[in-house]
C-alpha cells in the first residue's frame, strides 16, 4: 500500500486540518512529517472548532492511529496544552497517538532565541510565529539537538542543561531586550515532559514500514505550505523545514517509490501571514472583503493574514515541485459576491513576461499579469454536490484544471466537515 501525501501549496493556512479530518475515514494512520507548533490545523464539526498544533488531524476519528514523525519538532509545553484540550473528548489518546523517538524537542531557550533573533533583525524580521522553530531545526542540522528518544536516557537533564546554557550565551550575544525567567519556563517544561512521557515513543520509520507492509492505509499530513519550504519557498521568509513532498520521505522515513497520491490543497485566493514577498497581495476593499469573509486570522498567533488574488504562477510551481496528483480547492465560498475575479497567470519580471517563479519575487522585480473571470453571487455554503455549483465557479475550476493539468477533486464551501463537495 503506497503512502499518500497531503500538502499545502501556498503560504500555509490552506485548510489542511479540515481536509485530513474529512479524509481520515479512508485511512488507518495519519502521520505528521514536519514543522511543529507553528502550525494551527483547524477542524470544525458538530458545532465545535478545534485547533491542533502538533497532534495529527486524524485524532478525532475512532479508528485512526496518529503518528508524530521524526521530521516534526515538539514543544512539550504546547503539546501538553493540546492534550489537555482533548481530555474532555475521551479519545483514548494513549492508544492512538505515537511519537517518533527521532523527533526533536523545542526547549524554552529555543523560543527565546527565536524572539532574540527576530528582535535583532528589526524591519527585516521573518515574522516568525516565535515558537522556536528556526533555532530547533538549527540545532538539529548543527547536530546539537535533543530528541524525544533522549528522554528515555538517564542523562537527558544534563544534556538539556548544557544546551540551555549555550543558548543563554547566544541570547546574550544578540544584545536585545528579551525579558525572561528561565526557572519559571523550566518548571513548565519539566512538568510537560513528565506528561509527554506517558505516551508511547516509537521507531516510527519501522512502525510505518510494518504498517504499510500489512496493508494499512497511511496519509502523511504536511504543515505550512510549499512557498514556505526552506529550499523552494520565498527564502529567507520561509519556515525551517521541507514542507514539500520530499519532506514526507525524510520526515517519516518513507522511500520515494512508496509515495502514492499527492493531494495538494490551495485556497481559491491567496493568503500569507508574516513578512515576505506576495505579488498578488491586495491593499484595497477586495482584499479586506477576503479577510473579513474568510475570517483570515492566524490559527496559532491570531495575526491578520494578508490577502490577494490567486497566484497561478506560484501554484503551478508548487504543483510541479510536489508532483501533485489531485487538487483540493478551499474557501470557494469566500469569493461569492465579487463581480470579477482575477487570476495571476504570468509575471512581468524585469521588463519581461514570464510564467515561472523566478529567484526573487520581491515587488520591485515582479508585477502580476492578470486574467479576469466572471464572479458568482450564490451562497455556496449550503451546497452539497458539484452539480449545484454556479456556472461561473465551474468555469473558474475548469480554467484552473486546464492550466494546472491536475483534477480538482474537492471544493470546500465552508469550515465544517459537511461543507465539502467531492467531484
Ligand atoms: P516560523 O516557522 O514560526 O519560524 O515562521 C516562519 C514564517 O512562516 C513566518 O512568516 C510565519 O508566519 C510562517 N508560518 C509558519 N507556520 C505557519 C503556518 O502554519 N501557517 C502559515 N504561516 C506559517
CSV table of C-alpha atoms and ligand atoms in Angstrom, one decimal:
chain,number,residue,atom,x,y,z
A,1,UNK,CA,0.0,0.0,0.0
A,2,UNK,CA,1.5,3.3,-1.0
A,3,UNK,CA,1.6,6.3,1.4
A,4,UNK,CA,-0.5,9.2,0.3
A,5,UNK,CA,0.5,12.8,1.0
A,6,UNK,CA,-1.5,15.9,1.8
A,7,UNK,CA,0.2,19.2,1.4
A,8,UNK,CA,-0.4,22.9,1.4
A,9,UNK,CA,0.5,24.5,-1.9
A,10,UNK,CA,0.6,28.2,-0.9
A,11,UNK,CA,1.9,30.0,2.2
A,12,UNK,CA,0.2,27.8,4.6
A,13,UNK,CA,-3.3,28.1,6.2
A,14,UNK,CA,-4.9,26.4,3.2
A,15,UNK,CA,-7.2,24.3,5.3
A,16,UNK,CA,-5.2,21.1,5.7
A,17,UNK,CA,-6.7,20.2,9.1
A,18,UNK,CA,-10.2,20.2,7.7
A,19,UNK,CA,-9.3,18.0,4.7
A,20,UNK,CA,-7.3,15.5,6.7
A,21,UNK,CA,-10.2,15.2,9.1
A,22,UNK,CA,-12.6,14.7,6.1
A,23,UNK,CA,-10.3,12.1,4.5
A,24,UNK,CA,-9.4,10.2,7.7
A,25,UNK,CA,-12.3,7.8,7.2
A,26,UNK,CA,-10.3,6.4,4.3
A,27,UNK,CA,-7.0,5.9,6.3
A,28,UNK,CA,-5.8,3.8,9.1
A,29,UNK,CA,-2.8,6.1,10.1
A,30,UNK,CA,-2.3,9.8,9.9
A,31,UNK,CA,1.4,10.9,10.2
A,32,UNK,CA,2.7,14.4,10.6
A,33,UNK,CA,6.1,14.8,8.9
A,34,UNK,CA,7.5,18.3,9.5
A,35,UNK,CA,7.0,21.6,11.2
A,36,UNK,CA,5.9,22.0,14.8
A,37,UNK,CA,3.5,24.2,16.8
A,38,UNK,CA,3.9,27.0,14.3
A,39,UNK,CA,1.1,25.1,12.6
A,40,UNK,CA,-2.5,25.6,13.5
A,41,UNK,CA,-4.7,23.0,11.9
A,42,UNK,CA,-8.4,23.9,12.4
A,43,UNK,CA,-11.2,21.3,12.3
A,44,UNK,CA,-14.9,22.0,12.7
A,45,UNK,CA,-17.7,19.5,13.3
A,46,UNK,CA,-20.8,19.2,15.5
A,47,UNK,CA,-20.6,22.9,16.0
A,48,UNK,CA,-17.2,22.8,17.7
A,49,UNK,CA,-14.0,24.3,16.4
A,50,UNK,CA,-10.7,22.6,17.3
A,51,UNK,CA,-7.2,23.9,16.6
A,52,UNK,CA,-4.3,21.3,16.6
A,53,UNK,CA,-0.7,22.4,16.5
A,54,UNK,CA,1.4,19.2,16.7
A,55,UNK,CA,-1.1,16.4,17.0
A,56,UNK,CA,-2.2,15.0,13.6
A,57,UNK,CA,-5.6,15.9,12.4
A,58,UNK,CA,-6.9,12.3,12.5
A,59,UNK,CA,-7.1,12.3,16.3
A,60,UNK,CA,-10.9,12.7,16.4
A,61,UNK,CA,-11.6,9.6,14.4
A,62,UNK,CA,-12.2,6.5,16.4
A,63,UNK,CA,-10.1,4.0,14.4
A,64,UNK,CA,-7.3,6.2,13.1
A,65,UNK,CA,-3.8,6.0,14.6
A,66,UNK,CA,-1.8,9.2,14.7
A,67,UNK,CA,1.9,9.5,14.4
A,68,UNK,CA,4.2,12.5,15.0
A,69,UNK,CA,7.1,11.7,12.7
A,70,UNK,CA,10.8,12.3,13.1
A,71,UNK,CA,10.7,15.4,11.0
A,72,UNK,CA,8.5,17.2,13.5
A,73,UNK,CA,9.8,19.5,16.3
A,74,UNK,CA,7.8,19.2,19.5
A,75,UNK,CA,7.4,21.7,22.2
A,76,UNK,CA,6.3,19.7,25.3
A,77,UNK,CA,4.6,22.7,26.9
A,78,UNK,CA,2.3,23.3,23.8
A,79,UNK,CA,1.9,19.6,23.4
A,80,UNK,CA,0.6,19.2,26.9
A,81,UNK,CA,-1.9,22.1,26.3
A,82,UNK,CA,-3.1,20.3,23.2
A,83,UNK,CA,-3.5,17.0,25.2
A,84,UNK,CA,-5.4,18.9,28.0
A,85,UNK,CA,-7.8,20.5,25.4
A,86,UNK,CA,-8.6,17.0,24.1
A,87,UNK,CA,-9.2,15.4,27.5
A,88,UNK,CA,-12.9,16.3,27.5
A,89,UNK,CA,-13.5,14.3,24.3
A,90,UNK,CA,-12.5,10.9,25.9
A,91,UNK,CA,-10.4,9.9,22.9
A,92,UNK,CA,-8.2,7.3,24.5
A,93,UNK,CA,-5.2,9.2,23.3
A,94,UNK,CA,-2.6,6.8,24.7
A,95,UNK,CA,-3.7,4.0,22.4
A,96,UNK,CA,-3.9,6.2,19.3
A,97,UNK,CA,-1.1,8.7,19.4
A,98,UNK,CA,2.6,7.7,19.0
A,99,UNK,CA,5.7,9.9,18.8
A,100,UNK,CA,8.9,9.2,16.9
A,101,UNK,CA,11.9,8.9,19.1
A,102,UNK,CA,13.8,10.8,16.4
A,103,UNK,CA,11.6,13.9,16.6
A,104,UNK,CA,13.4,16.9,18.0
A,105,UNK,CA,12.5,18.8,21.2
A,106,UNK,CA,11.8,22.5,21.3
A,107,UNK,CA,13.4,23.8,24.5
A,108,UNK,CA,12.2,27.0,26.3
A,109,UNK,CA,15.5,28.6,25.2
A,110,UNK,CA,14.8,27.9,21.6
A,111,UNK,CA,11.7,30.0,21.9
A,112,UNK,CA,13.8,32.8,23.5
A,113,UNK,CA,16.4,32.5,20.7
A,114,UNK,CA,13.7,32.9,18.1
A,115,UNK,CA,12.5,36.1,19.8
A,116,UNK,CA,16.0,37.4,20.1
A,117,UNK,CA,16.8,36.6,16.5
A,118,UNK,CA,13.7,38.3,15.3
A,119,UNK,CA,14.2,41.4,17.5
A,120,UNK,CA,17.8,41.7,16.2
A,121,UNK,CA,16.5,41.8,12.6
A,122,UNK,CA,14.4,44.9,13.0
A,123,UNK,CA,12.4,45.6,9.8
A,124,UNK,CA,13.9,42.6,8.1
A,125,UNK,CA,12.3,40.2,10.5
A,126,UNK,CA,10.8,36.9,9.1
A,127,UNK,CA,7.5,37.4,11.0
A,128,UNK,CA,8.2,34.0,12.8
A,129,UNK,CA,5.4,32.6,15.0
A,130,UNK,CA,8.1,32.7,17.7
A,131,UNK,CA,7.6,29.1,18.6
A,132,UNK,CA,11.3,28.3,18.5
A,133,UNK,CA,11.1,26.5,15.1
A,134,UNK,CA,14.1,28.0,13.4
A,135,UNK,CA,16.5,27.6,16.4
A,136,UNK,CA,15.3,24.0,16.9
A,137,UNK,CA,16.0,23.0,13.3
A,138,UNK,CA,19.3,24.8,13.5
A,139,UNK,CA,20.3,22.6,16.5
A,140,UNK,CA,19.1,19.6,14.5
A,141,UNK,CA,21.2,20.3,11.5
A,142,UNK,CA,24.0,21.6,13.7
A,143,UNK,CA,24.0,18.2,15.4
A,144,UNK,CA,23.3,19.7,18.8
A,145,UNK,CA,19.6,19.0,19.2
A,146,UNK,CA,17.8,16.9,21.8
A,147,UNK,CA,15.4,14.2,20.6
A,148,UNK,CA,12.4,12.6,22.1
A,149,UNK,CA,14.4,9.3,22.4
A,150,UNK,CA,16.9,11.2,24.6
A,151,UNK,CA,14.2,11.4,27.3
A,152,UNK,CA,14.5,7.7,27.8
A,153,UNK,CA,18.2,8.1,28.7
A,154,UNK,CA,19.3,8.8,32.3
A,155,UNK,CA,21.5,11.7,31.4
A,156,UNK,CA,18.9,13.8,29.5
A,157,UNK,CA,18.7,16.6,32.1
A,158,UNK,CA,22.5,17.1,31.9
A,159,UNK,CA,22.2,17.2,28.1
A,160,UNK,CA,19.4,19.7,28.5
A,161,UNK,CA,21.4,21.9,30.9
A,162,UNK,CA,24.4,22.1,28.6
A,163,UNK,CA,22.3,23.1,25.6
A,164,UNK,CA,20.2,25.6,27.6
A,165,UNK,CA,23.4,27.2,29.0
A,166,UNK,CA,24.8,27.5,25.4
A,167,UNK,CA,21.5,29.1,24.3
A,168,UNK,CA,21.6,31.6,27.1
A,169,UNK,CA,25.1,32.7,26.0
A,170,UNK,CA,23.7,33.0,22.4
A,171,UNK,CA,20.7,35.1,23.6
A,172,UNK,CA,23.1,37.5,25.4
A,173,UNK,CA,25.1,37.7,22.2
A,174,UNK,CA,22.1,39.1,20.3
A,175,UNK,CA,22.2,42.0,22.7
A,176,UNK,CA,18.4,42.7,22.5
A,177,UNK,CA,16.0,43.4,25.3
A,178,UNK,CA,14.4,40.0,26.0
A,179,UNK,CA,13.0,39.6,29.5
A,180,UNK,CA,12.6,36.0,30.8
A,181,UNK,CA,12.5,33.9,33.9
A,182,UNK,CA,14.1,30.6,32.8
A,183,UNK,CA,13.4,28.9,36.1
A,184,UNK,CA,9.7,29.5,35.6
A,185,UNK,CA,9.8,28.4,32.0
A,186,UNK,CA,11.7,25.2,33.0
A,187,UNK,CA,9.2,24.4,35.7
A,188,UNK,CA,6.5,24.2,33.0
A,189,UNK,CA,8.9,22.4,30.6
A,190,UNK,CA,9.8,19.6,33.0
A,191,UNK,CA,6.2,19.1,34.1
A,192,UNK,CA,5.1,18.9,30.4
A,193,UNK,CA,7.9,16.4,29.7
A,194,UNK,CA,6.6,14.2,32.5
A,195,UNK,CA,3.2,14.2,30.8
A,196,UNK,CA,4.7,13.6,27.3
A,197,UNK,CA,6.5,10.5,28.7
A,198,UNK,CA,3.1,8.9,29.4
A,199,UNK,CA,2.7,8.5,25.7
A,200,UNK,CA,4.4,5.8,23.5
A,201,UNK,CA,7.6,6.7,21.9
A,202,UNK,CA,8.2,4.6,18.8
A,203,UNK,CA,10.7,4.0,16.0
A,204,UNK,CA,8.2,5.4,13.6
A,205,UNK,CA,10.0,4.6,10.3
A,206,UNK,CA,10.0,0.9,11.3
A,207,UNK,CA,6.4,1.1,12.6
A,208,UNK,CA,5.2,2.7,9.3
A,209,UNK,CA,7.1,0.2,7.2
A,210,UNK,CA,5.4,-2.7,9.0
A,211,UNK,CA,2.0,-1.0,8.9
A,212,UNK,CA,2.4,-0.4,5.2
A,213,UNK,CA,3.5,-4.0,4.6
A,214,UNK,CA,0.5,-5.3,6.4
A,215,UNK,CA,-1.8,-3.2,4.1
A,216,UNK,CA,-2.6,-0.3,6.3
A,217,UNK,CA,-3.6,2.9,4.5
A,218,UNK,CA,-1.3,5.8,5.6
A,219,UNK,CA,-1.8,9.5,5.0
A,220,UNK,CA,1.2,11.9,5.5
A,221,UNK,CA,0.0,15.3,6.8
A,222,UNK,CA,2.0,18.3,5.9
A,223,UNK,CA,2.2,21.6,7.7
A,224,UNK,CA,2.7,25.1,6.4
A,225,UNK,CA,2.8,25.4,2.6
A,226,UNK,CA,5.2,24.9,-0.3
A,227,UNK,CA,6.0,28.6,-0.6
A,228,UNK,CA,7.4,28.4,3.0
A,229,UNK,CA,9.7,25.5,2.2
A,230,UNK,CA,13.2,26.0,3.4
A,231,UNK,CA,14.6,25.2,-0.1
A,232,UNK,CA,11.9,26.1,-2.5
A,233,UNK,CA,10.0,28.8,-0.7
A,234,UNK,CA,10.4,32.6,-0.7
A,235,UNK,CA,13.7,32.4,1.2
A,236,UNK,CA,14.5,33.8,3.8
A,237,UNK,CA,10.9,34.4,4.5
A,238,UNK,CA,10.2,30.7,5.0
A,239,UNK,CA,10.0,28.2,7.8
A,240,UNK,CA,12.9,25.9,8.6
A,241,UNK,CA,11.6,22.6,7.3
A,242,UNK,CA,10.9,21.0,3.9
A,243,UNK,CA,7.2,21.4,3.6
A,244,UNK,CA,7.2,19.9,0.1
A,245,UNK,CA,6.6,16.2,-0.9
A,246,UNK,CA,10.2,15.2,-0.4
A,247,UNK,CA,9.9,16.3,3.3
A,248,UNK,CA,7.5,13.4,3.8
A,249,UNK,CA,10.2,10.9,2.8
A,250,UNK,CA,12.8,12.4,5.2
A,251,UNK,CA,10.3,13.3,7.9
A,252,UNK,CA,8.8,9.8,8.1
A,253,UNK,CA,11.4,7.5,6.6
A,254,UNK,CA,9.2,6.6,3.7
A,255,UNK,CA,11.1,5.8,0.5
A,256,UNK,CA,10.2,7.9,-2.6
A,257,UNK,CA,9.0,4.9,-4.5
A,258,UNK,CA,6.4,4.3,-1.8
A,259,UNK,CA,4.6,7.5,-2.3
A,260,UNK,CA,1.1,7.2,-3.8
A,261,UNK,CA,-1.3,10.1,-4.3
A,262,UNK,CA,-0.1,13.6,-3.7
A,263,UNK,CA,-3.0,15.7,-2.6
A,264,UNK,CA,-2.4,19.4,-2.9
A,265,UNK,CA,-4.6,22.0,-1.1
A,266,UNK,CA,-5.0,25.6,-2.1
A,267,UNK,CA,-7.3,28.4,-1.4
A,268,UNK,CA,-9.4,29.9,-4.2
A,269,UNK,CA,-7.4,33.1,-3.5
A,270,UNK,CA,-4.1,33.6,-1.7
A,271,UNK,CA,-3.1,34.5,1.8
A,272,UNK,CA,0.1,35.0,3.7
A,273,UNK,CA,0.9,35.6,7.3
A,274,UNK,CA,4.2,37.1,8.4
A,275,UNK,CA,6.7,39.0,6.2
A,276,UNK,CA,7.9,38.3,2.7
A,277,UNK,CA,7.0,38.9,-0.9
A,278,UNK,CA,3.5,38.3,-2.1
A,279,UNK,CA,3.0,39.5,-5.7
A,280,UNK,CA,-0.9,39.3,-5.8
A,281,UNK,CA,-1.4,41.0,-2.4
A,282,UNK,CA,-4.3,43.4,-2.3
A,283,UNK,CA,-4.4,46.6,-0.3
A,284,UNK,CA,-7.9,47.6,-1.3
A,285,UNK,CA,-11.5,46.8,-0.5
A,286,UNK,CA,-11.3,43.4,-2.3
A,287,UNK,CA,-8.5,42.3,0.0
A,288,UNK,CA,-10.4,43.5,3.0
A,289,UNK,CA,-13.5,41.6,1.9
A,290,UNK,CA,-11.5,38.3,1.5
A,291,UNK,CA,-10.0,38.9,5.0
A,292,UNK,CA,-13.4,39.6,6.6
A,293,UNK,CA,-15.5,36.9,4.8
A,294,UNK,CA,-12.7,34.4,5.1
A,295,UNK,CA,-12.0,35.2,8.7
A,296,UNK,CA,-8.3,35.4,7.8
A,297,UNK,CA,-6.6,35.4,11.2
A,298,UNK,CA,-3.7,33.1,12.1
A,299,UNK,CA,-4.9,30.0,14.0
A,300,UNK,CA,-1.7,30.0,16.0
A,301,UNK,CA,-0.9,33.6,16.5
A,302,UNK,CA,-4.2,35.4,15.8
A,303,UNK,CA,-2.3,37.7,13.4
A,304,UNK,CA,-4.3,39.1,10.5
A,305,UNK,CA,-3.5,37.3,7.2
A,306,UNK,CA,-2.5,39.3,4.1
A,307,UNK,CA,-4.9,38.5,1.2
A,308,UNK,CA,-4.8,38.6,-2.6
A,309,UNK,CA,-5.9,37.1,-5.8
A,310,UNK,CA,-5.0,33.5,-6.8
A,311,UNK,CA,-1.4,33.3,-8.0
A,312,UNK,CA,-1.4,30.6,-10.6
A,313,UNK,CA,2.3,31.1,-11.4
A,314,UNK,CA,3.2,30.2,-7.8
A,315,UNK,CA,0.5,27.5,-7.7
A,316,UNK,CA,1.9,25.8,-10.8
A,317,UNK,CA,5.4,25.8,-9.3
A,318,UNK,CA,4.1,24.1,-6.2
A,319,UNK,CA,2.2,21.5,-8.3
A,320,UNK,CA,5.4,20.7,-10.1
A,321,UNK,CA,7.7,20.6,-7.1
A,322,UNK,CA,5.4,18.3,-5.3
A,323,UNK,CA,4.2,16.1,-8.1
A,324,UNK,CA,0.6,16.8,-7.2
A,325,UNK,CA,-1.8,14.2,-8.5
A,326,UNK,CA,-5.1,15.7,-7.2
A,327,UNK,CA,-6.1,19.1,-6.0
A,328,UNK,CA,-8.5,20.4,-3.4
A,329,UNK,CA,-9.8,24.0,-3.6
A,330,UNK,CA,-10.7,25.6,-0.3
A,331,UNK,CA,-12.8,28.6,0.7
A,332,UNK,CA,-14.6,28.9,-2.7
A,333,UNK,CA,-17.5,30.3,-0.7
A,334,UNK,CA,-15.4,33.4,0.3
A,335,UNK,CA,-15.3,34.5,-3.3
A,336,UNK,CA,-19.1,34.7,-3.7
A,337,UNK,CA,-20.2,38.2,-4.4
A,338,UNK,CA,-17.3,39.5,-6.5
A,339,UNK,CA,-18.4,40.8,-9.9
A,340,UNK,CA,-15.0,40.0,-11.4
A,341,UNK,CA,-12.3,37.6,-10.2
A,342,UNK,CA,-8.6,38.0,-11.1
A,343,UNK,CA,-6.1,35.2,-11.6
A,344,UNK,CA,-2.4,35.9,-11.9
A,345,UNK,CA,-1.3,33.9,-14.9
A,346,UNK,CA,2.2,35.5,-15.5
A,347,UNK,CA,4.6,38.0,-14.0
A,348,UNK,CA,6.2,41.0,-15.6
A,349,UNK,CA,9.7,40.3,-14.4
A,350,UNK,CA,12.4,43.0,-15.0
A,351,UNK,CA,10.5,44.1,-18.2
A,352,UNK,CA,9.9,40.6,-19.5
A,353,UNK,CA,6.7,38.4,-19.3
A,354,UNK,CA,7.4,35.1,-17.6
A,355,UNK,CA,5.3,32.2,-16.5
A,356,UNK,CA,7.6,30.6,-13.9
A,357,UNK,CA,8.6,31.6,-10.4
A,358,UNK,CA,11.9,33.5,-10.6
A,359,UNK,CA,14.6,33.5,-7.9
A,360,UNK,CA,13.3,36.8,-6.4
A,361,UNK,CA,9.7,37.7,-6.4
A,362,UNK,CA,10.0,41.0,-4.4
A,363,UNK,CA,7.6,43.7,-5.6
A,364,UNK,CA,10.4,45.7,-7.2
A,365,UNK,CA,11.1,42.8,-9.6
A,366,UNK,CA,7.7,41.4,-10.2
A,367,UNK,CA,4.2,42.7,-11.2
A,368,UNK,CA,1.4,40.2,-11.7
A,369,UNK,CA,-0.3,39.9,-15.1
A,370,UNK,CA,-4.0,39.0,-14.5
A,371,UNK,CA,-6.7,37.2,-16.4
A,372,UNK,CA,-10.2,38.2,-15.5
A,373,UNK,CA,-13.2,35.9,-14.9
A,374,UNK,CA,-16.8,36.5,-14.2
A,375,UNK,CA,-17.7,36.1,-10.5
A,376,UNK,CA,-20.7,34.4,-8.9
A,377,UNK,CA,-23.2,35.7,-6.4
A,378,UNK,CA,-24.7,32.5,-5.0
A,379,UNK,CA,-24.1,31.5,-1.4
A,380,UNK,CA,-22.3,28.2,-1.7
A,381,UNK,CA,-22.2,27.3,2.0
A,382,UNK,CA,-25.3,25.1,1.8
A,383,UNK,CA,-24.5,23.4,-1.4
A,384,UNK,CA,-23.6,19.7,-1.2
A,385,UNK,CA,-23.0,18.4,-4.7
A,386,UNK,CA,-20.9,19.5,-7.7
A,387,UNK,CA,-23.9,20.0,-9.9
A,388,UNK,CA,-25.2,22.7,-7.7
A,389,UNK,CA,-22.1,24.9,-8.2
A,390,UNK,CA,-22.8,28.1,-10.2
A,391,UNK,CA,-21.7,28.1,-13.8
A,392,UNK,CA,-19.1,30.9,-13.2
A,393,UNK,CA,-17.4,28.8,-10.4
A,394,UNK,CA,-17.5,25.8,-12.7
A,395,UNK,CA,-15.6,28.0,-15.3
A,396,UNK,CA,-13.1,29.1,-12.7
A,397,UNK,CA,-12.5,25.4,-11.8
A,398,UNK,CA,-12.2,24.4,-15.4
A,399,UNK,CA,-9.7,27.1,-16.1
A,400,UNK,CA,-7.5,26.1,-13.2
A,401,UNK,CA,-7.7,22.4,-14.1
A,402,UNK,CA,-6.7,23.2,-17.6
A,403,UNK,CA,-3.8,25.4,-16.6
A,404,UNK,CA,-2.5,23.1,-13.8
A,405,UNK,CA,-3.2,19.8,-15.6
A,406,UNK,CA,-4.4,18.2,-12.4
A,407,UNK,CA,-8.1,17.5,-11.4
A,408,UNK,CA,-9.7,19.4,-8.6
A,409,UNK,CA,-11.3,16.6,-6.6
A,410,UNK,CA,-12.7,18.6,-3.6
A,411,UNK,CA,-14.3,22.0,-3.4
A,412,UNK,CA,-14.7,23.3,0.1
A,413,UNK,CA,-17.6,25.7,0.7
A,414,UNK,CA,-17.3,26.3,4.4
A,415,UNK,CA,-15.3,25.4,7.5
A,416,UNK,CA,-17.5,22.5,8.7
A,417,UNK,CA,-16.7,18.8,7.8
A,418,UNK,CA,-20.1,18.6,6.0
A,419,UNK,CA,-19.4,21.7,3.7
A,420,UNK,CA,-17.2,19.6,1.4
A,421,UNK,CA,-18.1,18.9,-2.2
A,422,UNK,CA,-16.5,15.9,-3.9
A,423,UNK,CA,-16.1,15.9,-7.6
B,1,LIG,P1,8.3,30.1,11.8
B,1,LIG,O1,8.1,28.8,11.1
B,1,LIG,O2,7.5,30.2,13.0
B,1,LIG,O3,9.7,30.4,12.0
B,1,LIG,O4,7.8,31.2,10.8
B,1,LIG,C1,8.4,31.5,9.6
B,1,LIG,C2,7.4,32.0,8.6
B,1,LIG,O5,6.5,31.0,8.3
B,1,LIG,C3,6.6,33.2,9.1
B,1,LIG,O6,6.3,34.1,8.0
B,1,LIG,C4,5.3,32.6,9.6
B,1,LIG,O7,4.2,33.4,9.6
B,1,LIG,C5,5.1,31.5,8.6
B,1,LIG,N1,4.4,30.3,9.1
B,1,LIG,C6,4.9,29.4,10.0
B,1,LIG,N2,4.0,28.4,10.2
B,1,LIG,C7,2.9,28.8,9.5
B,1,LIG,C8,1.6,28.2,9.3
B,1,LIG,O8,1.3,27.1,9.9
B,1,LIG,N3,0.8,28.8,8.5
B,1,LIG,C9,1.1,30.0,7.9
B,1,LIG,N4,2.3,30.6,8.0
B,1,LIG,C10,3.2,30.0,8.8
